[in-house]
PDB file of C-alpha atoms in Angstrom:
ATOM      1  CA  MET A 230       0.000   0.000   0.000  1.00 93.00           C
ATOM      2  CA  THR A 231       1.259   3.479  -0.920  1.00 97.00           C
ATOM      3  CA  ASP A 232       0.387   6.548   1.149  1.00 98.00           C
ATOM      4  CA  LEU A 233      -0.825   9.167  -1.356  1.00 98.00           C
ATOM      5  CA  LEU A 234       0.830  12.332  -0.067  1.00 98.00           C
ATOM      6  CA  TYR A 235      -0.602  14.417  -2.911  1.00 98.00           C
ATOM      7  CA  SER A 236      -4.146  13.683  -1.747  1.00 96.00           C
ATOM      8  CA  GLU A 237      -3.701  16.005   1.237  1.00 95.00           C
ATOM      9  CA  ASP A 238      -1.082  18.469  -0.062  1.00 97.00           C
ATOM     10  CA  SER A 239      -1.091  19.314  -3.770  1.00 97.00           C
ATOM     11  CA  TYR A 240       1.977  21.564  -3.350  1.00 97.00           C
ATOM     12  CA  LEU A 241       4.304  19.015  -1.763  1.00 98.00           C
ATOM     13  CA  SER A 242       7.113  18.446  -4.260  1.00 98.00           C
ATOM     14  CA  ASN A 243       9.695  16.164  -2.616  1.00 97.00           C
ATOM     15  CA  PHE A 244       9.687  13.299  -0.175  1.00 98.00           C
ATOM     16  CA  LEU A 245      11.646  10.422   1.323  1.00 98.00           C
ATOM     17  CA  ALA A 246      10.191   6.933   1.118  1.00 98.00           C
ATOM     18  CA  LYS A 247      11.055   3.284   1.606  1.00 98.00           C
ATOM     19  CA  ILE A 248      10.946   0.736  -1.177  1.00 97.00           C
ATOM     20  CA  THR A 249       8.282  -1.845  -0.338  1.00 98.00           C
ATOM     21  CA  SER A 250       8.432  -3.890  -3.550  1.00 97.00           C
ATOM     22  CA  ILE A 251      10.342  -4.196  -6.824  1.00 95.00           C
ATOM     23  CA  GLU A 252       8.133  -5.771  -9.487  1.00 94.00           C
ATOM     24  CA  ASP A 253       9.207  -8.148 -12.246  1.00 92.00           C
ATOM     25  CA  ASP A 254       8.672  -5.431 -14.873  1.00 93.00           C
ATOM     26  CA  GLY A 255      10.966  -3.023 -13.000  1.00 93.00           C
ATOM     27  CA  ALA A 256       8.250  -1.016 -11.290  1.00 96.00           C
ATOM     28  CA  ILE A 257       9.229   0.397  -7.908  1.00 97.00           C
ATOM     29  CA  ILE A 258       6.580   0.564  -5.191  1.00 98.00           C
ATOM     30  CA  LEU A 259       7.160   2.955  -2.304  1.00 98.00           C
ATOM     31  CA  ASP A 260       5.471   3.283   1.063  1.00 98.00           C
ATOM     32  CA  LYS A 261       4.534   6.879   0.175  1.00 99.00           C
ATOM     33  CA  THR A 262       4.649   9.154  -2.867  1.00 99.00           C
ATOM     34  CA  VAL A 263       3.795  12.603  -4.208  1.00 99.00           C
ATOM     35  CA  PHE A 264       3.626  11.305  -7.802  1.00 99.00           C
ATOM     36  CA  TYR A 265       0.066  11.496  -9.151  1.00 98.00           C
ATOM     37  CA  PRO A 266      -0.508   8.446 -11.391  1.00 98.00           C
ATOM     38  CA  GLY A 267      -3.062  10.024 -13.706  1.00 96.00           C
ATOM     39  CA  GLY A 268      -6.789   9.494 -13.704  1.00 92.00           C
ATOM     40  CA  GLY A 269     -10.017  11.459 -13.669  1.00 87.00           C
ATOM     41  CA  GLY A 270      -8.798  13.392 -16.693  1.00 92.00           C
ATOM     42  CA  GLN A 271      -5.635  14.625 -14.942  1.00 96.00           C
ATOM     43  CA  PRO A 272      -2.224  13.795 -16.477  1.00 97.00           C
ATOM     44  CA  LYS A 273       0.508  11.947 -14.607  1.00 97.00           C
ATOM     45  CA  ASP A 274       3.248  13.784 -12.792  1.00 98.00           C
ATOM     46  CA  LYS A 275       6.822  13.927 -14.049  1.00 98.00           C
ATOM     47  CA  GLY A 276       9.930  13.998 -11.888  1.00 98.00           C
ATOM     48  CA  VAL A 277      12.892  12.036 -10.553  1.00 98.00           C
ATOM     49  CA  LEU A 278      13.761   9.370  -8.020  1.00 97.00           C
ATOM     50  CA  THR A 279      17.202   9.574  -6.428  1.00 96.00           C
ATOM     51  CA  PHE A 280      19.060   6.424  -5.391  1.00 92.00           C
ATOM     52  CA  LYS A 281      22.461   6.742  -3.692  1.00 88.00           C
ATOM     53  CA  GLY A 282      23.060  10.221  -5.083  1.00 90.00           C
ATOM     54  CA  LYS A 283      22.059   9.497  -8.685  1.00 92.00           C
ATOM     55  CA  ASN A 284      18.897  10.876 -10.284  1.00 95.00           C
ATOM     56  CA  TYR A 285      16.639   8.712 -12.437  1.00 96.00           C
ATOM     57  CA  SER A 286      13.832  10.250 -14.473  1.00 97.00           C
ATOM     58  CA  VAL A 287      10.427   8.769 -13.751  1.00 97.00           C
ATOM     59  CA  THR A 288       9.036   7.788 -17.149  1.00 95.00           C
ATOM     60  CA  ASN A 289       5.704   6.388 -16.033  1.00 97.00           C
ATOM     61  CA  VAL A 290       3.510   6.237 -12.952  1.00 98.00           C
ATOM     62  CA  LYS A 291       0.579   3.839 -12.571  1.00 97.00           C
ATOM     63  CA  LYS A 292      -1.960   2.989  -9.910  1.00 96.00           C
ATOM     64  CA  GLN A 293      -2.425  -0.698  -9.218  1.00 94.00           C
ATOM     65  CA  ASN A 294      -4.993  -1.477  -6.536  1.00 91.00           C
ATOM     66  CA  ASP A 295      -3.768   0.473  -3.475  1.00 92.00           C
ATOM     67  CA  SER A 296      -0.176   0.891  -4.691  1.00 97.00           C
ATOM     68  CA  ILE A 297       1.581   3.383  -6.974  1.00 98.00           C
ATOM     69  CA  LEU A 298       4.099   1.955  -9.463  1.00 98.00           C
ATOM     70  CA  HIS A 299       7.075   4.127 -10.469  1.00 98.00           C
ATOM     71  CA  TYR A 300       9.080   3.343 -13.631  1.00 97.00           C
ATOM     72  CA  ILE A 301      12.502   4.892 -14.290  1.00 95.00           C
ATOM     73  CA  ASP A 302      14.410   5.633 -17.507  1.00 91.00           C
ATOM     74  CA  ASP A 303      17.317   3.272 -16.858  1.00 84.00           C
ATOM     75  CA  LYS A 304      17.929  -0.257 -15.707  1.00 82.00           C
ATOM     76  CA  LEU A 305      17.324  -0.684 -12.016  1.00 81.00           C
ATOM     77  CA  PRO A 306      20.286   0.321  -9.865  1.00 83.00           C
ATOM     78  CA  ASP A 307      21.502  -1.833  -6.989  1.00 87.00           C
ATOM     79  CA  ILE A 308      18.536  -1.277  -4.708  1.00 90.00           C
ATOM     80  CA  ASN A 309      16.587  -3.495  -2.367  1.00 93.00           C
ATOM     81  CA  VAL A 310      13.306  -3.574  -0.524  1.00 96.00           C
ATOM     82  CA  GLY A 311      13.704  -1.436   2.586  1.00 96.00           C
ATOM     83  CA  ASP A 312      16.097   1.066   0.994  1.00 96.00           C
ATOM     84  CA  VAL A 313      15.227   4.743   1.369  1.00 96.00           C
ATOM     85  CA  VAL A 314      14.917   6.833  -1.801  1.00 97.00           C
ATOM     86  CA  GLU A 315      14.205  10.480  -2.474  1.00 98.00           C
ATOM     87  CA  GLY A 316      11.560  11.614  -4.922  1.00 98.00           C
ATOM     88  CA  GLU A 317      10.774  14.967  -6.473  1.00 99.00           C
ATOM     89  CA  ILE A 318       8.093  15.968  -8.948  1.00 99.00           C
ATOM     90  CA  ASP A 319       8.193  18.756 -11.517  1.00 98.00           C
ATOM     91  CA  ILE A 320       6.387  21.214  -9.245  1.00 98.00           C
ATOM     92  CA  GLU A 321       5.857  23.853 -11.941  1.00 98.00           C
ATOM     93  CA  LEU A 322       4.006  21.286 -14.060  1.00 98.00           C
ATOM     94  CA  ARG A 323       1.997  20.195 -11.003  1.00 98.00           C
ATOM     95  CA  LYS A 324       0.975  23.798 -10.303  1.00 98.00           C
ATOM     96  CA  LYS A 325      -0.349  24.085 -13.863  1.00 98.00           C
ATOM     97  CA  HIS A 326      -2.297  20.858 -13.375  1.00 98.00           C
ATOM     98  CA  ASN A 327      -3.681  22.206 -10.091  1.00 98.00           C
ATOM     99  CA  ARG A 328      -4.864  25.399 -11.776  1.00 98.00           C
ATOM    100  CA  THR A 329      -6.414  23.599 -14.727  1.00 98.00           C
ATOM    101  CA  HIS A 330      -8.167  20.972 -12.626  1.00 98.00           C
ATOM    102  CA  THR A 331      -9.717  23.591 -10.368  1.00 98.00           C
ATOM    103  CA  ALA A 332     -10.811  25.600 -13.426  1.00 98.00           C
ATOM    104  CA  MET A 333     -12.644  22.507 -14.673  1.00 97.00           C
ATOM    105  CA  HIS A 334     -14.480  22.215 -11.354  1.00 97.00           C
ATOM    106  CA  ILE A 335     -15.357  25.915 -11.469  1.00 98.00           C
ATOM    107  CA  LEU A 336     -16.872  25.385 -14.925  1.00 98.00           C
ATOM    108  CA  CYS A 337     -18.844  22.388 -13.621  1.00 95.00           C
ATOM    109  CA  GLY A 338     -20.164  24.398 -10.702  1.00 96.00           C
ATOM    110  CA  VAL A 339     -21.187  27.394 -12.796  1.00 97.00           C
ATOM    111  CA  ILE A 340     -23.015  25.337 -15.421  1.00 96.00           C
ATOM    112  CA  TYR A 341     -24.803  23.219 -12.826  1.00 94.00           C
ATOM    113  CA  ASN A 342     -25.805  26.185 -10.665  1.00 95.00           C
ATOM    114  CA  GLU A 343     -27.014  28.285 -13.606  1.00 95.00           C
ATOM    115  CA  PHE A 344     -28.560  25.632 -15.869  1.00 93.00           C
ATOM    116  CA  GLY A 345     -28.845  22.417 -13.853  1.00 92.00           C
ATOM    117  CA  SER A 346     -26.652  20.533 -16.336  1.00 92.00           C
ATOM    118  CA  THR A 347     -24.122  17.944 -15.208  1.00 89.00           C
ATOM    119  CA  VAL A 348     -20.751  17.000 -16.619  1.00 90.00           C
ATOM    120  CA  THR A 349     -20.503  13.695 -18.509  1.00 88.00           C
ATOM    121  CA  GLY A 350     -16.786  13.588 -19.283  1.00 89.00           C
ATOM    122  CA  GLY A 351     -13.588  15.549 -19.402  1.00 92.00           C
ATOM    123  CA  ASP A 352      -9.868  15.573 -19.970  1.00 94.00           C
ATOM    124  CA  PHE A 353      -7.083  18.110 -19.599  1.00 96.00           C
ATOM    125  CA  LYS A 354      -3.404  18.834 -19.994  1.00 94.00           C
ATOM    126  CA  SER A 355      -1.270  21.714 -18.809  1.00 95.00           C
ATOM    127  CA  LEU A 356      -3.450  24.885 -18.892  1.00 98.00           C
ATOM    128  CA  SER A 357      -6.061  23.572 -21.336  1.00 98.00           C
ATOM    129  CA  GLY A 358      -8.848  21.030 -21.323  1.00 98.00           C
ATOM    130  CA  ARG A 359     -12.289  20.009 -22.494  1.00 97.00           C
ATOM    131  CA  MET A 360     -15.508  19.027 -20.735  1.00 96.00           C
ATOM    132  CA  ASP A 361     -18.743  17.427 -21.940  1.00 94.00           C
ATOM    133  CA  PHE A 362     -22.140  18.474 -20.547  1.00 93.00           C
ATOM    134  CA  ASP A 363     -25.672  17.158 -20.902  1.00 91.00           C
ATOM    135  CA  ILE A 364     -27.090  20.347 -22.370  1.00 90.00           C
ATOM    136  CA  ASP A 365     -28.579  21.240 -25.759  1.00 83.00           C
ATOM    137  CA  ASN A 366     -27.956  24.952 -26.106  1.00 81.00           C
ATOM    138  CA  PHE A 367     -24.613  26.732 -25.866  1.00 85.00           C
ATOM    139  CA  SER A 368     -25.249  29.957 -27.763  1.00 89.00           C
ATOM    140  CA  LYS A 369     -22.542  32.597 -28.081  1.00 91.00           C
ATOM    141  CA  ASP A 370     -24.283  34.740 -25.460  1.00 94.00           C
ATOM    142  CA  ARG A 371     -24.562  31.817 -23.067  1.00 94.00           C
ATOM    143  CA  ILE A 372     -20.880  30.938 -23.448  1.00 95.00           C
ATOM    144  CA  GLN A 373     -19.904  34.550 -22.739  1.00 97.00           C
ATOM    145  CA  PHE A 374     -22.144  34.505 -19.666  1.00 97.00           C
ATOM    146  CA  ILE A 375     -20.589  31.250 -18.412  1.00 97.00           C
ATOM    147  CA  GLU A 376     -17.051  32.549 -18.967  1.00 98.00           C
ATOM    148  CA  LYS A 377     -17.909  35.726 -17.039  1.00 99.00           C
ATOM    149  CA  LYS A 378     -19.317  33.690 -14.139  1.00 99.00           C
ATOM    150  CA  CYS A 379     -16.232  31.444 -14.085  1.00 99.00           C
ATOM    151  CA  ASN A 380     -13.888  34.405 -13.817  1.00 99.00           C
ATOM    152  CA  GLU A 381     -16.065  35.994 -11.148  1.00 99.00           C
ATOM    153  CA  ALA A 382     -15.581  32.771  -9.170  1.00 99.00           C
ATOM    154  CA  VAL A 383     -11.815  33.077  -9.636  1.00 99.00           C
ATOM    155  CA  LYS A 384     -11.832  36.671  -8.397  1.00 99.00           C
ATOM    156  CA  ALA A 385     -14.000  35.693  -5.407  1.00 98.00           C
ATOM    157  CA  LYS A 386     -11.104  33.583  -4.075  1.00 98.00           C
ATOM    158  CA  HIS A 387     -13.270  30.718  -2.852  1.00 98.00           C
ATOM    159  CA  ASP A 388     -11.433  28.457  -0.409  1.00 98.00           C
ATOM    160  CA  ILE A 389     -10.961  24.859  -1.509  1.00 98.00           C
ATOM    161  CA  LYS A 390     -11.317  22.173   1.127  1.00 97.00           C
ATOM    162  CA  ILE A 391     -10.295  18.529   0.924  1.00 97.00           C
ATOM    163  CA  GLU A 392     -12.315  16.101   3.017  1.00 96.00           C
ATOM    164  CA  PHE A 393     -12.392  12.349   3.482  1.00 96.00           C
ATOM    165  CA  LEU A 394     -15.850  10.875   4.102  1.00 94.00           C
ATOM    166  CA  SER A 395     -17.042   7.369   4.742  1.00 94.00           C
ATOM    167  CA  ARG A 396     -19.006   6.026   1.804  1.00 91.00           C
ATOM    168  CA  GLU A 397     -22.148   6.051   3.938  1.00 90.00           C
ATOM    169  CA  GLU A 398     -21.669   9.762   4.725  1.00 92.00           C
ATOM    170  CA  ALA A 399     -20.824  10.643   1.122  1.00 89.00           C
ATOM    171  CA  GLU A 400     -23.931   8.955  -0.270  1.00 87.00           C
ATOM    172  CA  LYS A 401     -26.084  11.369   1.744  1.00 87.00           C
ATOM    173  CA  VAL A 402     -24.499  14.549   0.350  1.00 87.00           C
ATOM    174  CA  PRO A 403     -26.700  15.984  -2.454  1.00 80.00           C
ATOM    175  CA  GLU A 404     -23.789  17.508  -4.391  1.00 78.00           C
ATOM    176  CA  LEU A 405     -22.003  14.159  -4.487  1.00 81.00           C
ATOM    177  CA  ILE A 406     -25.121  12.284  -5.549  1.00 67.00           C
ATOM    178  CA  ARG A 407     -25.580  14.521  -8.607  1.00 68.00           C
ATOM    179  CA  THR A 408     -21.920  13.988  -9.592  1.00 66.00           C
ATOM    180  CA  LYS A 409     -22.624  10.268  -9.813  1.00 68.00           C
ATOM    181  CA  ILE A 410     -20.835   9.044  -6.694  1.00 68.00           C
ATOM    182  CA  ASN A 411     -22.672   5.760  -7.262  1.00 67.00           C
ATOM    183  CA  LEU A 412     -20.243   5.028 -10.114  1.00 72.00           C
ATOM    184  CA  ILE A 413     -17.310   4.800  -7.699  1.00 79.00           C
ATOM    185  CA  PRO A 414     -16.528   1.079  -7.169  1.00 80.00           C
ATOM    186  CA  LYS A 415     -18.247  -0.395  -4.122  1.00 80.00           C
ATOM    187  CA  PHE A 416     -14.932  -1.555  -2.615  1.00 83.00           C
ATOM    188  CA  VAL A 417     -13.949   2.104  -2.103  1.00 85.00           C
ATOM    189  CA  LYS A 418     -15.026   2.791   1.474  1.00 89.00           C
ATOM    190  CA  VAL A 419     -13.488   6.262   1.976  1.00 92.00           C
ATOM    191  CA  ILE A 420     -14.436   9.017  -0.471  1.00 92.00           C
ATOM    192  CA  ARG A 421     -12.163  12.018  -0.998  1.00 95.00           C
ATOM    193  CA  THR A 422     -14.083  15.190  -1.789  1.00 95.00           C
ATOM    194  CA  VAL A 423     -12.992  18.537  -3.205  1.00 96.00           C
ATOM    195  CA  ASP A 424     -15.177  21.424  -2.062  1.00 96.00           C
ATOM    196  CA  ILE A 425     -14.924  24.816  -3.775  1.00 98.00           C
ATOM    197  CA  VAL A 426     -16.765  26.446  -0.918  1.00 97.00           C
ATOM    198  CA  GLY A 427     -20.037  27.963  -2.066  1.00 95.00           C
ATOM    199  CA  LEU A 428     -19.684  26.791  -5.664  1.00 96.00           C
ATOM    200  CA  ASP A 429     -19.009  23.098  -6.297  1.00 95.00           C
ATOM    201  CA  LYS A 430     -18.406  19.871  -4.401  1.00 94.00           C
ATOM    202  CA  GLN A 431     -17.319  16.617  -6.022  1.00 92.00           C
ATOM    203  CA  ALA A 432     -15.782  13.271  -5.227  1.00 92.00           C
ATOM    204  CA  ASP A 433     -12.336  13.624  -6.743  1.00 93.00           C
ATOM    205  CA  GLY A 434      -8.874  12.092  -6.457  1.00 94.00           C
ATOM    206  CA  GLY A 435      -6.809  14.746  -8.214  1.00 96.00           C
ATOM    207  CA  THR A 436      -4.832  17.834  -7.233  1.00 98.00           C
ATOM    208  CA  HIS A 437      -6.082  21.417  -6.904  1.00 98.00           C
ATOM    209  CA  VAL A 438      -5.111  24.927  -5.890  1.00 98.00           C
ATOM    210  CA  ARG A 439      -5.832  26.149  -2.347  1.00 98.00           C
ATOM    211  CA  GLN A 440      -8.240  28.892  -3.415  1.00 98.00           C
ATOM    212  CA  THR A 441      -9.759  29.890  -6.735  1.00 99.00           C
ATOM    213  CA  GLY A 442      -7.760  33.112  -7.017  1.00 98.00           C
ATOM    214  CA  GLU A 443      -4.715  31.023  -7.955  1.00 98.00           C
ATOM    215  CA  VAL A 444      -6.331  29.708 -11.158  1.00 99.00           C
ATOM    216  CA  GLY A 445      -5.778  32.662 -13.496  1.00 98.00           C
ATOM    217  CA  VAL A 446      -8.041  33.787 -16.333  1.00 99.00           C
ATOM    218  CA  ILE A 447     -10.422  31.158 -17.728  1.00 99.00           C
ATOM    219  CA  LYS A 448     -11.100  31.386 -21.468  1.00 99.00           C
ATOM    220  CA  LEU A 449     -13.811  29.293 -23.147  1.00 98.00           C
ATOM    221  CA  VAL A 450     -12.395  28.961 -26.640  1.00 97.00           C
ATOM    222  CA  LYS A 451     -14.614  26.495 -28.496  1.00 95.00           C
ATOM    223  CA  VAL A 452     -17.851  24.495 -28.296  1.00 94.00           C
ATOM    224  CA  ASP A 453     -18.540  21.281 -30.224  1.00 93.00           C
ATOM    225  CA  ASN A 454     -21.917  19.645 -30.777  1.00 89.00           C
ATOM    226  CA  LYS A 455     -21.376  15.965 -29.908  1.00 85.00           C
ATOM    227  CA  GLY A 456     -25.002  14.916 -30.460  1.00 82.00           C
ATOM    228  CA  LYS A 457     -28.366  15.353 -28.771  1.00 81.00           C
ATOM    229  CA  GLY A 458     -28.005  16.709 -25.269  1.00 79.00           C
ATOM    230  CA  ARG A 459     -24.201  16.687 -25.409  1.00 88.00           C
ATOM    231  CA  ARG A 460     -21.956  19.692 -25.834  1.00 92.00           C
ATOM    232  CA  ARG A 461     -18.178  19.822 -25.457  1.00 95.00           C
ATOM    233  CA  ILE A 462     -16.521  22.987 -24.148  1.00 97.00           C
ATOM    234  CA  TYR A 463     -12.814  23.656 -24.631  1.00 98.00           C
ATOM    235  CA  LEU A 464     -11.083  25.949 -22.169  1.00 98.00           C
ATOM    236  CA  GLU A 465      -7.694  27.559 -21.676  1.00 99.00           C
ATOM    237  CA  ILE A 466      -6.059  29.064 -18.600  1.00 98.00           C
ATOM    238  CA  HIS A 467      -4.082  32.304 -18.905  1.00 98.00           C
ATOM    239  CA  ASP A 468      -2.000  34.264 -16.401  1.00 94.00           C
TER     240      ASP A 468
END
């Protein structure tokens, strides 16, 4: 089992950890990590692991059950289970992911609060992304209105709170019900939530800023019609 340090502190960039397993395919499992393995539309982190004074680039990170697998760009050095290693992520890239991910949640909150429409999918990379909504009409005026509301939310500097709820507690929270918490596998007993206070609350495993003022300027740059009741919005984040 790997302790997911990023789940409580999205700005933590380096850490010390013990090797708990070395897999047949070369994957290194640690007792803790700040490396986000990707998922929920958020890209994987990049960074390095340091063994005995030498840096190795982390080329891939994957989640496997309750463990995080780290792959490096070279053959495995002379390491053993129990050895202590140092890890460090590309914190500037992480900060961009934090900003973009929070912007996506702001967009979700605005569209739900104004039109009652829920998100059906999404994906993002550094400072840009796209989201799908179950809505028929995204006129030019409506898009301008949504963009204005999103940037008002940024300027309002809403606090962002991370909470861990039992599944039983989470299934009673209206905001989590409408974001389809029922789709989370039944074996998951503790639900992590991200609450943009006063705007949006979702079950979410990714990384975020501490308050919305850190996001930057949200630009809605394109809308695609993906069929009846489905519209895709593309967004960009600017300083």
